[in-house]
PDB file of C-alpha atoms (C1' of nucleotides) in Angstrom:
ATOM      1  CA  MET A 914      16.153 -22.953 -10.626  1.00  0.00           C
ATOM      2  CA  CYS A 915      12.688 -23.772  -9.347  1.00  0.00           C
ATOM      3  CA  GLU A 916      10.337 -26.161 -11.075  1.00  0.00           C
ATOM      4  CA  LYS A 917       7.685 -23.479 -10.785  1.00  0.00           C
ATOM      5  CA  LEU A 918       9.513 -21.289 -13.252  1.00  0.00           C
ATOM      6  CA  LYS A 919       8.971 -23.657 -16.141  1.00  0.00           C
ATOM      7  CA  ASN A 920       6.051 -22.959 -18.467  1.00  0.00           C
ATOM      8  CA  LEU A 921       5.918 -19.253 -17.763  1.00  0.00           C
ATOM      9  CA  LYS A 922       5.150 -16.688 -20.414  1.00  0.00           C
ATOM     10  CA  LYS A 923       8.063 -14.637 -21.671  1.00  0.00           C
ATOM     11  CA  THR A 924       7.682 -11.538 -19.550  1.00  0.00           C
ATOM     12  CA  GLU A 925       6.576 -13.510 -16.525  1.00  0.00           C
ATOM     13  CA  TYR A 926       9.742 -15.533 -16.839  1.00  0.00           C
ATOM     14  CA  LYS A 927      11.952 -12.469 -17.198  1.00  0.00           C
ATOM     15  CA  ILE A 928      10.459 -10.980 -14.049  1.00  0.00           C
ATOM     16  CA  ALA A 929      10.850 -14.235 -12.136  1.00  0.00           C
ATOM     17  CA  LEU A 930      14.462 -14.420 -13.256  1.00  0.00           C
ATOM     18  CA  LEU A 931      15.222 -10.850 -12.218  1.00  0.00           C
ATOM     19  CA  LEU A 932      13.714 -11.487  -8.818  1.00  0.00           C
ATOM     20  CA  SER A 933      15.692 -14.709  -8.449  1.00  0.00           C
ATOM     21  CA  GLU A 934      18.913 -12.889  -9.242  1.00  0.00           C
ATOM     22  CA  ASN A 935      18.312  -9.619  -7.436  1.00  0.00           C
ATOM     23  CA  GLY A 936      16.271 -10.531  -4.404  1.00  0.00           C
ATOM     24  CA  ILE A 937      13.632  -7.970  -3.611  1.00  0.00           C
ATOM     25  CA  LEU A 938      12.543  -5.392  -6.195  1.00  0.00           C
ATOM     26  CA  ASN A 939       9.637  -3.016  -6.758  1.00  0.00           C
ATOM     27  CA  ALA A 940       7.541  -2.441  -9.872  1.00  0.00           C
ATOM     28  CA  ASN A 941       9.586   0.560 -10.895  1.00  0.00           C
ATOM     29  CA  ASP A 942      12.862  -1.360 -10.642  1.00  0.00           C
ATOM     30  CA  LEU A 943      11.399  -4.046 -12.869  1.00  0.00           C
ATOM     31  CA  GLN A 944      10.068  -1.543 -15.383  1.00  0.00           C
ATOM     32  CA  ASN A 945      13.510  -0.022 -15.771  1.00  0.00           C
ATOM     33  CA  MET A 946      15.269  -3.370 -16.000  1.00  0.00           C
ATOM     34  CA  LEU A 947      12.831  -4.784 -18.545  1.00  0.00           C
ATOM     35  CA  ASN A 948      12.229  -1.577 -20.482  1.00  0.00           C
ATOM     36  CA  VAL A 949       8.500  -2.176 -20.823  1.00  0.00           C
ATOM     37  CA  ASP A 950       5.383  -0.231 -19.924  1.00  0.00           C
ATOM     38  CA  LYS A 951       4.381  -0.165 -16.273  1.00  0.00           C
ATOM     39  CA  ALA A 952       0.993  -1.658 -17.131  1.00  0.00           C
ATOM     40  CA  THR A 953       2.807  -4.683 -18.501  1.00  0.00           C
ATOM     41  CA  VAL A 954       4.862  -4.962 -15.329  1.00  0.00           C
ATOM     42  CA  TYR A 955       1.813  -4.826 -13.089  1.00  0.00           C
ATOM     43  CA  ARG A 956      -0.186  -7.244 -15.224  1.00  0.00           C
ATOM     44  CA  ASN A 957       2.620  -9.778 -15.148  1.00  0.00           C
ATOM     45  CA  LEU A 958       3.201  -9.295 -11.431  1.00  0.00           C
ATOM     46  CA  LYS A 959      -0.473 -10.006 -10.826  1.00  0.00           C
ATOM     47  CA  SER A 960      -0.436 -13.221 -12.767  1.00  0.00           C
ATOM     48  CA  LEU A 961       2.776 -14.332 -11.032  1.00  0.00           C
ATOM     49  CA  LEU A 962       1.161 -13.616  -7.680  1.00  0.00           C
ATOM     50  CA  LYS A 963      -1.879 -15.627  -8.644  1.00  0.00           C
ATOM     51  CA  LYS A 964       0.363 -18.530  -9.636  1.00  0.00           C
ATOM     52  CA  LYS A 965       2.179 -18.146  -6.287  1.00  0.00           C
ATOM     53  CA  ILE A 966       5.514 -17.776  -8.019  1.00  0.00           C
ATOM     54  CA  ILE A 967       6.308 -14.508  -6.337  1.00  0.00           C
ATOM     55  CA  ARG A 968       5.469 -12.949  -2.976  1.00  0.00           C
ATOM     56  CA  GLU A 969       4.411  -9.351  -2.362  1.00  0.00           C
ATOM     57  CA  ILE A 970       5.730  -7.250   0.500  1.00  0.00           C
ATOM     58  CA  LEU A 971       3.648  -4.174   1.284  1.00  0.00           C
ATOM     59  CA  THR A 972       5.334  -1.081   2.637  1.00  0.00           C
ATOM     60  CA  ASP A 973       4.184   2.441   3.359  1.00  0.00           C
ATOM     61  CA  GLU A 974       4.368   3.648  -0.182  1.00  0.00           C
ATOM     62  CA  LYS A 975       4.883   0.832  -2.615  1.00  0.00           C
ATOM     63  CA  SER A 976       4.962  -2.934  -2.923  1.00  0.00           C
ATOM     64  CA  PHE A 977       8.054  -5.055  -3.287  1.00  0.00           C
ATOM     65  CA  TYR A 978       8.301  -8.477  -4.828  1.00  0.00           C
ATOM     66  CA  GLU A 979      10.467 -11.539  -4.287  1.00  0.00           C
ATOM     67  CA  ILE A 980      10.600 -15.016  -5.723  1.00  0.00           C
ATOM     68  CA  ASP A 981       8.669 -17.754  -3.975  1.00  0.00           C
ATOM     69  CA  CYS A 982      10.750 -20.901  -4.362  1.00  0.00           C
ATOM     70  CA  ASN A 983      10.473 -22.378  -0.945  1.00  0.00           C
ATOM     71  CA  ILE A 984      13.810 -24.166  -0.956  1.00  0.00           C
ATOM     72  CA  HIS A 985      15.888 -21.305  -2.266  1.00  0.00           C
ATOM     73  CA  ASN A 986      13.937 -18.514  -0.692  1.00  0.00           C
ATOM     74  CA  PRO A 987      11.989 -19.712   2.346  1.00  0.00           C
ATOM     75  CA  ILE A 988       9.507 -17.375   3.964  1.00  0.00           C
ATOM     76  CA  HIS A 989      11.307 -14.835   6.111  1.00  0.00           C
ATOM     77  CA  PRO A 990      10.604 -11.557   7.878  1.00  0.00           C
ATOM     78  CA  HIS A 991      11.386  -8.259   6.222  1.00  0.00           C
ATOM     79  CA  PHE A 992      12.840  -5.132   7.720  1.00  0.00           C
ATOM     80  CA  GLU A 993      11.795  -1.703   6.479  1.00  0.00           C
ATOM     81  CA  CYS A 994      14.021   1.212   7.368  1.00  0.00           C
ATOM     82  CA  VAL A 995      11.796   4.177   8.088  1.00  0.00           C
ATOM     83  CA  LYS A 996      14.601   6.588   7.178  1.00  0.00           C
ATOM     84  CA  CYS A 997      15.969   5.302   3.858  1.00  0.00           C
ATOM     85  CA  LYS A 998      12.914   3.164   3.003  1.00  0.00           C
ATOM     86  CA  LYS A 999      15.150   0.268   2.057  1.00  0.00           C
ATOM     87  CA  ILE A1000      13.795  -3.250   2.525  1.00  0.00           C
ATOM     88  CA  TYR A1001      16.022  -5.923   4.005  1.00  0.00           C
ATOM     89  CA  CYS A1002      15.312  -9.633   3.943  1.00  0.00           C
ATOM     90  CA  LEU A1003      15.919 -11.135   7.372  1.00  0.00           C
ATOM     91  CA  LYS A1004      16.960 -14.646   8.280  1.00  0.00           C
ATOM     92  CA  PRO A1005      14.033 -17.073   8.282  1.00  0.00           C
ATOM     93  CA  LEU A1006      12.622 -17.806  11.699  1.00  0.00           C
ATOM     94  CA  SER A1007      14.063 -20.807  13.482  1.00  0.00           C
ATOM     95  CA  ALA A1008      11.806 -23.756  14.193  1.00  0.00           C
ATOM     96  CA  GLN A1009      11.034 -22.693  17.740  1.00  0.00           C
ATOM     97  CA  ASP A1010      10.300 -19.148  16.647  1.00  0.00           C
ATOM     98  CA  THR A1011       7.827 -20.201  14.038  1.00  0.00           C
ATOM     99  CA  ILE A1012       4.404 -18.892  14.779  1.00  0.00           C
ATOM    100  CA  ASN A1013       1.824 -21.476  15.708  1.00  0.00           C
ATOM    101  CA  LEU A1014      -1.161 -20.805  13.505  1.00  0.00           C
ATOM    102  CA  SER A1015      -3.250 -23.743  14.611  1.00  0.00           C
ATOM    103  CA  HIS A1016      -5.512 -21.629  16.853  1.00  0.00           C
ATOM    104  CA  TYR A1017      -6.729 -19.625  13.922  1.00  0.00           C
ATOM    105  CA  THR A1018      -9.216 -22.197  12.743  1.00  0.00           C
ATOM    106  CA  ASP A1019     -11.730 -19.614  11.545  1.00  0.00           C
ATOM    107  CA  PHE A1020      -9.505 -18.736   8.647  1.00  0.00           C
ATOM    108  CA  GLU A1021      -8.160 -20.435   5.583  1.00  0.00           C
ATOM    109  CA  ILE A1022      -4.616 -19.121   5.664  1.00  0.00           C
ATOM    110  CA  SER A1023      -2.755 -18.600   2.426  1.00  0.00           C
ATOM    111  CA  SER A1024       0.205 -16.409   3.364  1.00  0.00           C
ATOM    112  CA  ILE A1025       2.001 -14.766   6.240  1.00  0.00           C
ATOM    113  CA  GLU A1026       4.063 -11.633   6.209  1.00  0.00           C
ATOM    114  CA  ILE A1027       6.157 -10.284   9.055  1.00  0.00           C
ATOM    115  CA  ILE A1028       7.330  -6.712   8.693  1.00  0.00           C
ATOM    116  CA  ILE A1029       9.702  -5.229  11.215  1.00  0.00           C
ATOM    117  CA  LYS A1030      10.214  -1.492  11.098  1.00  0.00           C
ATOM    118  CA  GLY A1031      12.952   0.648  12.499  1.00  0.00           C
ATOM    119  CA  ILE A1032      16.274   2.169  11.530  1.00  0.00           C
ATOM    120  CA  CYS A1033      18.990   0.283   9.701  1.00  0.00           C
ATOM    121  CA  ASN A1034      22.673   0.373  10.586  1.00  0.00           C
ATOM    122  CA  GLU A1035      23.581   2.684   7.726  1.00  0.00           C
ATOM    123  CA  CYS A1036      21.036   5.281   8.780  1.00  0.00           C
ATOM    124  CA  LYS A1037      21.960   4.909  12.441  1.00  0.00           C
ATOM    125  CA  LYS A1038      25.481   6.054  11.571  1.00  0.00           C
ATOM    126  CA  GLN A1039      24.325   9.029   9.569  1.00  0.00           C
ATOM    127  CA  PHE A1040      21.821  10.608  11.912  1.00  0.00           C
TER     128      PHE A1040
ATOM    129  CA  MET B1281      -8.360   4.448  29.601  1.00  0.00           C
ATOM    130  CA  CYS B1282      -4.662   4.688  28.831  1.00  0.00           C
ATOM    131  CA  GLU B1283      -2.377   7.248  30.380  1.00  0.00           C
ATOM    132  CA  LYS B1284      -1.131   7.996  26.890  1.00  0.00           C
ATOM    133  CA  LEU B1285      -4.470   9.483  25.933  1.00  0.00           C
ATOM    134  CA  LYS B1286      -4.138  12.394  28.311  1.00  0.00           C
ATOM    135  CA  ASN B1287      -2.850  15.662  26.925  1.00  0.00           C
ATOM    136  CA  LEU B1288      -3.958  15.021  23.395  1.00  0.00           C
ATOM    137  CA  LYS B1289      -5.333  17.718  21.142  1.00  0.00           C
ATOM    138  CA  LYS B1290      -9.072  17.646  20.554  1.00  0.00           C
ATOM    139  CA  THR B1291      -9.196  15.818  17.251  1.00  0.00           C
ATOM    140  CA  GLU B1292      -6.350  13.536  18.189  1.00  0.00           C
ATOM    141  CA  TYR B1293      -8.291  12.591  21.284  1.00  0.00           C
ATOM    142  CA  LYS B1294     -11.508  11.968  19.360  1.00  0.00           C
ATOM    143  CA  ILE B1295      -9.682   9.655  16.982  1.00  0.00           C
ATOM    144  CA  ALA B1296      -7.981   7.808  19.838  1.00  0.00           C
ATOM    145  CA  LEU B1297     -11.339   7.382  21.523  1.00  0.00           C
ATOM    146  CA  LEU B1298     -13.028   6.065  18.391  1.00  0.00           C
ATOM    147  CA  LEU B1299     -10.245   3.561  17.914  1.00  0.00           C
ATOM    148  CA  SER B1300     -10.455   2.494  21.549  1.00  0.00           C
ATOM    149  CA  GLU B1301     -14.162   1.888  21.210  1.00  0.00           C
ATOM    150  CA  ASN B1302     -14.307   0.414  17.722  1.00  0.00           C
ATOM    151  CA  GLY B1303     -11.102  -1.520  17.359  1.00  0.00           C
ATOM    152  CA  ILE B1304      -9.636  -1.244  13.903  1.00  0.00           C
ATOM    153  CA  LEU B1305     -10.723   1.522  11.513  1.00  0.00           C
ATOM    154  CA  ASN B1306      -9.472   3.154   8.331  1.00  0.00           C
ATOM    155  CA  ALA B1307      -9.104   6.827   7.471  1.00  0.00           C
ATOM    156  CA  ASN B1308     -12.417   6.898   5.646  1.00  0.00           C
ATOM    157  CA  ASP B1309     -14.276   5.377   8.580  1.00  0.00           C
ATOM    158  CA  LEU B1310     -12.827   8.060  10.827  1.00  0.00           C
ATOM    159  CA  GLN B1311     -13.656  10.850   8.419  1.00  0.00           C
ATOM    160  CA  ASN B1312     -17.287   9.794   8.358  1.00  0.00           C
ATOM    161  CA  MET B1313     -17.500   9.353  12.111  1.00  0.00           C
ATOM    162  CA  LEU B1314     -15.859  12.696  12.854  1.00  0.00           C
ATOM    163  CA  ASN B1315     -17.353  14.654   9.979  1.00  0.00           C
ATOM    164  CA  VAL B1316     -14.125  16.473   9.193  1.00  0.00           C
ATOM    165  CA  ASP B1317     -11.983  16.864   6.127  1.00  0.00           C
ATOM    166  CA  LYS B1318      -9.804  13.937   5.136  1.00  0.00           C
ATOM    167  CA  ALA B1319      -6.697  16.113   5.344  1.00  0.00           C
ATOM    168  CA  THR B1320      -7.499  16.684   8.995  1.00  0.00           C
ATOM    169  CA  VAL B1321      -7.919  12.979   9.569  1.00  0.00           C
ATOM    170  CA  TYR B1322      -4.590  12.137   7.952  1.00  0.00           C
ATOM    171  CA  ARG B1323      -2.747  14.951   9.737  1.00  0.00           C
ATOM    172  CA  ASN B1324      -4.035  13.792  13.090  1.00  0.00           C
ATOM    173  CA  LEU B1325      -3.320  10.151  12.347  1.00  0.00           C
ATOM    174  CA  LYS B1326       0.248  11.083  11.503  1.00  0.00           C
ATOM    175  CA  SER B1327       0.794  12.897  14.754  1.00  0.00           C
ATOM    176  CA  LEU B1328      -0.795  10.047  16.715  1.00  0.00           C
ATOM    177  CA  LEU B1329       1.524   7.612  14.974  1.00  0.00           C
ATOM    178  CA  LYS B1330       4.523   9.766  15.804  1.00  0.00           C
ATOM    179  CA  LYS B1331       3.443   9.820  19.441  1.00  0.00           C
ATOM    180  CA  LYS B1332       3.035   6.034  19.301  1.00  0.00           C
ATOM    181  CA  ILE B1333      -0.557   6.258  20.468  1.00  0.00           C
ATOM    182  CA  ILE B1334      -1.902   4.346  17.524  1.00  0.00           C
ATOM    183  CA  ARG B1335      -0.574   1.578  15.288  1.00  0.00           C
ATOM    184  CA  GLU B1336      -0.909   1.363  11.512  1.00  0.00           C
ATOM    185  CA  ILE B1337      -1.786  -1.828   9.660  1.00  0.00           C
ATOM    186  CA  LEU B1338      -1.006  -1.772   5.953  1.00  0.00           C
ATOM    187  CA  THR B1339      -3.149  -3.764   3.582  1.00  0.00           C
ATOM    188  CA  ASP B1340      -3.339  -4.041  -0.180  1.00  0.00           C
ATOM    189  CA  GLU B1341      -5.290  -0.889  -0.715  1.00  0.00           C
ATOM    190  CA  LYS B1342      -5.488   1.204   2.406  1.00  0.00           C
ATOM    191  CA  SER B1343      -4.167   1.524   5.929  1.00  0.00           C
ATOM    192  CA  PHE B1344      -6.038   0.668   9.086  1.00  0.00           C
ATOM    193  CA  TYR B1345      -5.436   2.037  12.541  1.00  0.00           C
ATOM    194  CA  GLU B1346      -5.804   0.730  16.064  1.00  0.00           C
ATOM    195  CA  ILE B1347      -5.059   2.062  19.515  1.00  0.00           C
ATOM    196  CA  ASP B1348      -1.690   1.291  21.039  1.00  0.00           C
ATOM    197  CA  CYS B1349      -2.297   0.876  24.755  1.00  0.00           C
ATOM    198  CA  ASN B1350      -0.171  -2.114  25.531  1.00  0.00           C
ATOM    199  CA  ILE B1351      -2.246  -3.418  28.397  1.00  0.00           C
ATOM    200  CA  HIS B1352      -5.620  -3.116  26.772  1.00  0.00           C
ATOM    201  CA  ASN B1353      -4.521  -3.822  23.252  1.00  0.00           C
ATOM    202  CA  PRO B1354      -1.288  -5.776  23.160  1.00  0.00           C
ATOM    203  CA  ILE B1355       0.459  -6.306  19.848  1.00  0.00           C
ATOM    204  CA  HIS B1356      -1.253  -9.047  17.895  1.00  0.00           C
ATOM    205  CA  PRO B1357      -1.325 -10.447  14.360  1.00  0.00           C
ATOM    206  CA  HIS B1358      -3.942  -9.328  11.871  1.00  0.00           C
ATOM    207  CA  PHE B1359      -5.842 -11.336   9.350  1.00  0.00           C
ATOM    208  CA  GLU B1360      -6.826  -9.858   6.010  1.00  0.00           C
ATOM    209  CA  CYS B1361      -9.525 -11.619   4.043  1.00  0.00           C
ATOM    210  CA  VAL B1362      -8.594 -11.453   0.382  1.00  0.00           C
ATOM    211  CA  LYS B1363     -12.250 -11.793  -0.619  1.00  0.00           C
ATOM    212  CA  CYS B1364     -14.126  -9.283   1.547  1.00  0.00           C
ATOM    213  CA  LYS B1365     -11.033  -7.221   2.476  1.00  0.00           C
ATOM    214  CA  LYS B1366     -12.099  -7.199   6.110  1.00  0.00           C
ATOM    215  CA  ILE B1367      -9.368  -7.011   8.736  1.00  0.00           C
ATOM    216  CA  TYR B1368      -9.583  -9.219  11.812  1.00  0.00           C
ATOM    217  CA  CYS B1369      -7.520  -8.784  14.945  1.00  0.00           C
ATOM    218  CA  LEU B1370      -6.125 -12.145  16.045  1.00  0.00           C
ATOM    219  CA  LYS B1371      -5.219 -13.311  19.516  1.00  0.00           C
ATOM    220  CA  PRO B1372      -1.823 -12.082  20.638  1.00  0.00           C
ATOM    221  CA  LEU B1373       0.944 -14.605  20.271  1.00  0.00           C
ATOM    222  CA  SER B1374       1.623 -16.777  23.292  1.00  0.00           C
ATOM    223  CA  ALA B1375       4.949 -16.483  25.064  1.00  0.00           C
ATOM    224  CA  GLN B1376       6.508 -19.404  23.252  1.00  0.00           C
ATOM    225  CA  ASP B1377       5.299 -18.154  19.899  1.00  0.00           C
ATOM    226  CA  THR B1378       6.805 -14.745  20.340  1.00  0.00           C
ATOM    227  CA  ILE B1379       9.398 -14.070  17.723  1.00  0.00           C
ATOM    228  CA  ASN B1380      12.959 -13.830  18.956  1.00  0.00           C
ATOM    229  CA  LEU B1381      14.342 -10.620  17.515  1.00  0.00           C
ATOM    230  CA  SER B1382      17.694 -10.755  19.250  1.00  0.00           C
ATOM    231  CA  HIS B1383      19.562 -11.937  16.139  1.00  0.00           C
ATOM    232  CA  TYR B1384      18.653  -8.811  14.253  1.00  0.00           C
ATOM    233  CA  THR B1385      21.325  -6.660  15.841  1.00  0.00           C
ATOM    234  CA  ASP B1386      21.916  -4.614  12.720  1.00  0.00           C
ATOM    235  CA  PHE B1387      18.619  -2.859  13.194  1.00  0.00           C
ATOM    236  CA  GLU B1388      17.029  -0.574  15.706  1.00  0.00           C
ATOM    237  CA  ILE B1389      13.578  -2.106  15.846  1.00  0.00           C
ATOM    238  CA  SER B1390      10.582   0.081  16.556  1.00  0.00           C
ATOM    239  CA  SER B1391       7.593  -2.024  15.524  1.00  0.00           C
ATOM    240  CA  ILE B1392       6.519  -5.409  14.276  1.00  0.00           C
ATOM    241  CA  GLU B1393       3.517  -6.271  12.191  1.00  0.00           C
ATOM    242  CA  ILE B1394       2.307  -9.748  11.336  1.00  0.00           C
ATOM    243  CA  ILE B1395      -0.257  -9.972   8.575  1.00  0.00           C
ATOM    244  CA  ILE B1396      -1.878 -13.270   7.740  1.00  0.00           C
ATOM    245  CA  LYS B1397      -3.850 -13.441   4.526  1.00  0.00           C
ATOM    246  CA  GLY B1398      -6.479 -15.868   3.413  1.00  0.00           C
ATOM    247  CA  ILE B1399     -10.219 -16.368   3.407  1.00  0.00           C
ATOM    248  CA  CYS B1400     -12.402 -15.766   6.426  1.00  0.00           C
ATOM    249  CA  ASN B1401     -15.171 -18.068   7.601  1.00  0.00           C
ATOM    250  CA  GLU B1402     -17.939 -15.855   6.247  1.00  0.00           C
ATOM    251  CA  CYS B1403     -16.495 -15.849   2.771  1.00  0.00           C
ATOM    252  CA  LYS B1404     -15.714 -19.546   2.915  1.00  0.00           C
ATOM    253  CA  LYS B1405     -19.428 -20.216   3.319  1.00  0.00           C
ATOM    254  CA  GLN B1406     -20.430 -17.967   0.463  1.00  0.00           C
ATOM    255  CA  PHE B1407     -18.115 -19.147  -2.267  1.00  0.00           C
TER     256      PHE B1407
ATOM    257  C1'  DT C 884       2.677 -19.449 -46.613  1.00  0.00           C
ATOM    258  C1'  DA C 885      -1.595 -17.090 -45.943  1.00  0.00           C
ATOM    259  C1'  DT C 886      -5.534 -16.597 -42.774  1.00  0.00           C
ATOM    260  C1'  DC C 887      -7.709 -16.361 -38.582  1.00  0.00           C
ATOM    261  C1'  DA C 888      -8.100 -16.304 -33.509  1.00  0.00           C
ATOM    262  C1'  DT C 889      -6.055 -15.303 -29.188  1.00  0.00           C
ATOM    263  C1'  DA C 890      -2.952 -13.330 -26.131  1.00  0.00           C
ATOM    264  C1'  DA C 891       0.393  -9.682 -24.756  1.00  0.00           C
ATOM    265  C1'  DT C 892       1.852  -4.996 -25.091  1.00  0.00           C
ATOM    266  C1'  DG C 893       1.924   0.271 -25.220  1.00  0.00           C
ATOM    267  C1'  DC C 894      -0.371   4.223 -24.482  1.00  0.00           C
ATOM    268  C1'  DA C 895      -3.251   7.360 -22.388  1.00  0.00           C
ATOM    269  C1'  DA C 896      -6.641   8.195 -19.291  1.00  0.00           C
ATOM    270  C1'  DC C 897      -8.231   7.029 -15.102  1.00  0.00           C
ATOM    271  C1'  DT C 898      -8.850   5.752  -9.846  1.00  0.00           C
ATOM    272  C1'  DC C 899      -7.991   6.413  -5.275  1.00  0.00           C
ATOM    273  C1'  DA C 900      -5.228   6.840  -0.902  1.00  0.00           C
ATOM    274  C1'  DG C 901      -2.630  10.050   0.936  1.00  0.00           C
ATOM    275  C1'  DT C 902      -0.153  14.859   0.813  1.00  0.00           C
ATOM    276  C1'  DT C 903       0.520  19.833   0.541  1.00  0.00           C
ATOM    277  C1'  DG C 904      -0.072  24.948   0.045  1.00  0.00           C
ATOM    278  C1'  DC C 905      -2.778  28.417   1.422  1.00  0.00           C
ATOM    279  C1'  DA C 906      -6.348  31.155   3.299  1.00  0.00           C
ATOM    280  C1'  DA C 907      -9.884  31.161   6.914  1.00  0.00           C
ATOM    281  C1'  DA C 908     -11.184  29.906  11.479  1.00  0.00           C
ATOM    282  C1'  DA C 909     -10.195  28.645  16.123  1.00  0.00           C
ATOM    283  C1'  DA C 910      -7.481  28.507  20.147  1.00  0.00           C
ATOM    284  C1'  DT C 911      -4.000  30.556  23.079  1.00  0.00           C
ATOM    285  C1'  DA C 912      -1.066  34.213  24.839  1.00  0.00           C
ATOM    286  C1'  DA C 913      -0.096  38.915  26.071  1.00  0.00           C
TER     287       DA C 913
ATOM    288  C1'  DT D1442      -8.827  43.552  22.973  1.00  0.00           C
ATOM    289  C1'  DT D1443      -5.019  42.533  19.799  1.00  0.00           C
ATOM    290  C1'  DA D1444      -1.322  39.677  18.299  1.00  0.00           C
ATOM    291  C1'  DT D1445       0.516  35.008  17.628  1.00  0.00           C
ATOM    292  C1'  DT D1446       0.197  30.260  16.932  1.00  0.00           C
ATOM    293  C1'  DT D1447      -2.303  26.155  15.840  1.00  0.00           C
ATOM    294  C1'  DT D1448      -5.861  23.681  13.484  1.00  0.00           C
ATOM    295  C1'  DT D1449      -8.993  23.195   9.883  1.00  0.00           C
ATOM    296  C1'  DG D1450     -11.224  23.081   5.135  1.00  0.00           C
ATOM    297  C1'  DC D1451     -10.671  23.316   0.520  1.00  0.00           C
ATOM    298  C1'  DA D1452      -8.771  22.430  -3.667  1.00  0.00           C
ATOM    299  C1'  DA D1453      -5.091  20.997  -6.202  1.00  0.00           C
ATOM    300  C1'  DC D1454      -1.700  17.795  -6.401  1.00  0.00           C
ATOM    301  C1'  DT D1455       1.213  13.222  -6.197  1.00  0.00           C
ATOM    302  C1'  DG D1456       2.247   8.672  -7.202  1.00  0.00           C
ATOM    303  C1'  DA D1457       1.116   3.658  -7.177  1.00  0.00           C
ATOM    304  C1'  DG D1458      -1.642   0.839  -9.403  1.00  0.00           C
ATOM    305  C1'  DT D1459      -5.651  -0.121 -12.899  1.00  0.00           C
ATOM    306  C1'  DT D1460      -8.308  -0.232 -17.150  1.00  0.00           C
ATOM    307  C1'  DG D1461     -10.059   0.387 -21.967  1.00  0.00           C
ATOM    308  C1'  DC D1462      -8.677   0.158 -26.372  1.00  0.00           C
ATOM    309  C1'  DA D1463      -6.039  -0.080 -30.483  1.00  0.00           C
ATOM    310  C1'  DT D1464      -1.876  -2.293 -32.100  1.00  0.00           C
ATOM    311  C1'  DT D1465       1.412  -5.846 -32.249  1.00  0.00           C
ATOM    312  C1'  DA D1466       3.029 -10.409 -31.516  1.00  0.00           C
ATOM    313  C1'  DT D1467       2.115 -15.284 -31.093  1.00  0.00           C
ATOM    314  C1'  DG D1468       0.166 -19.621 -32.252  1.00  0.00           C
ATOM    315  C1'  DA D1469      -3.025 -22.625 -34.626  1.00  0.00           C
ATOM    316  C1'  DT D1470      -5.015 -24.320 -38.733  1.00  0.00           C
ATOM    317  C1'  DA D1471      -5.775 -25.127 -43.237  1.00  0.00           C
TER     318       DA D1471
END
DNA sequence: TATCATAATGCAACTCAGTTGCAAAAATAA
DNA sequence: TTATTTTTGCAACTGAGTTGCATTATGATA
């Protein structure tokens, strides 16, 4: 359990816990699991994002969320299957693969997101 | 001018040209520049995407598009300023920075998108 | 415990990017 | 020219995410 997760409000904490246990989820998943209004889900997701407790992964249609405890869940690329729309978390990049951001001095960088698109193994079999 | 751009339909071609000349644009930009209905813009963008003539960059609120002529516009990371929402094209990764995708054998990869978020120089000055 | 202030929630209405059905217009074929 | 196919405009729709507001829950304070 991450230090970060202490001192959260009730619903924030529940969301953080669900994401810790289930990996990557979208707002609708969370709404169903928590049985609360979608406005409540989105409001809590926003405050968790602001506190940098969760990360957002944008896809074609909706956003997904995952916990941001660097030790337990280091930053990693995501794979989006264009057929089934499922999101897969990929292995974190190895040290030598890590992108060198030091050229980009014109920007104050706060986050990086690598999205790889294609077709997953399951869908490859089916089509 | 890319080979790819030959044999396009009229509106497809106009969009491809605008993107070649202007870099990165969104659907609304294109609608205004072309003076056509937004449905037409989106339909043409979709077919250009399918033909792999343009690339799509997803951001928080809307998508942006850029031409996909590998020589003239190689794949590169994008920077999204969280303040002004502007999208910047960054220098392509150097050879040693290029991500090694060979581990990800469970997936048939078709595209990669690296989005870096933060605050751009302009906004840094202002706030 | 009762009272007050503040924060969190539910609900409904809204926004806005993107999609879709359909009829009209344009392009192409015959 | 006429017939067929493709593209467009329009208007209505979809669905993710937001917002205003009244209600409920929480927490502080006396």
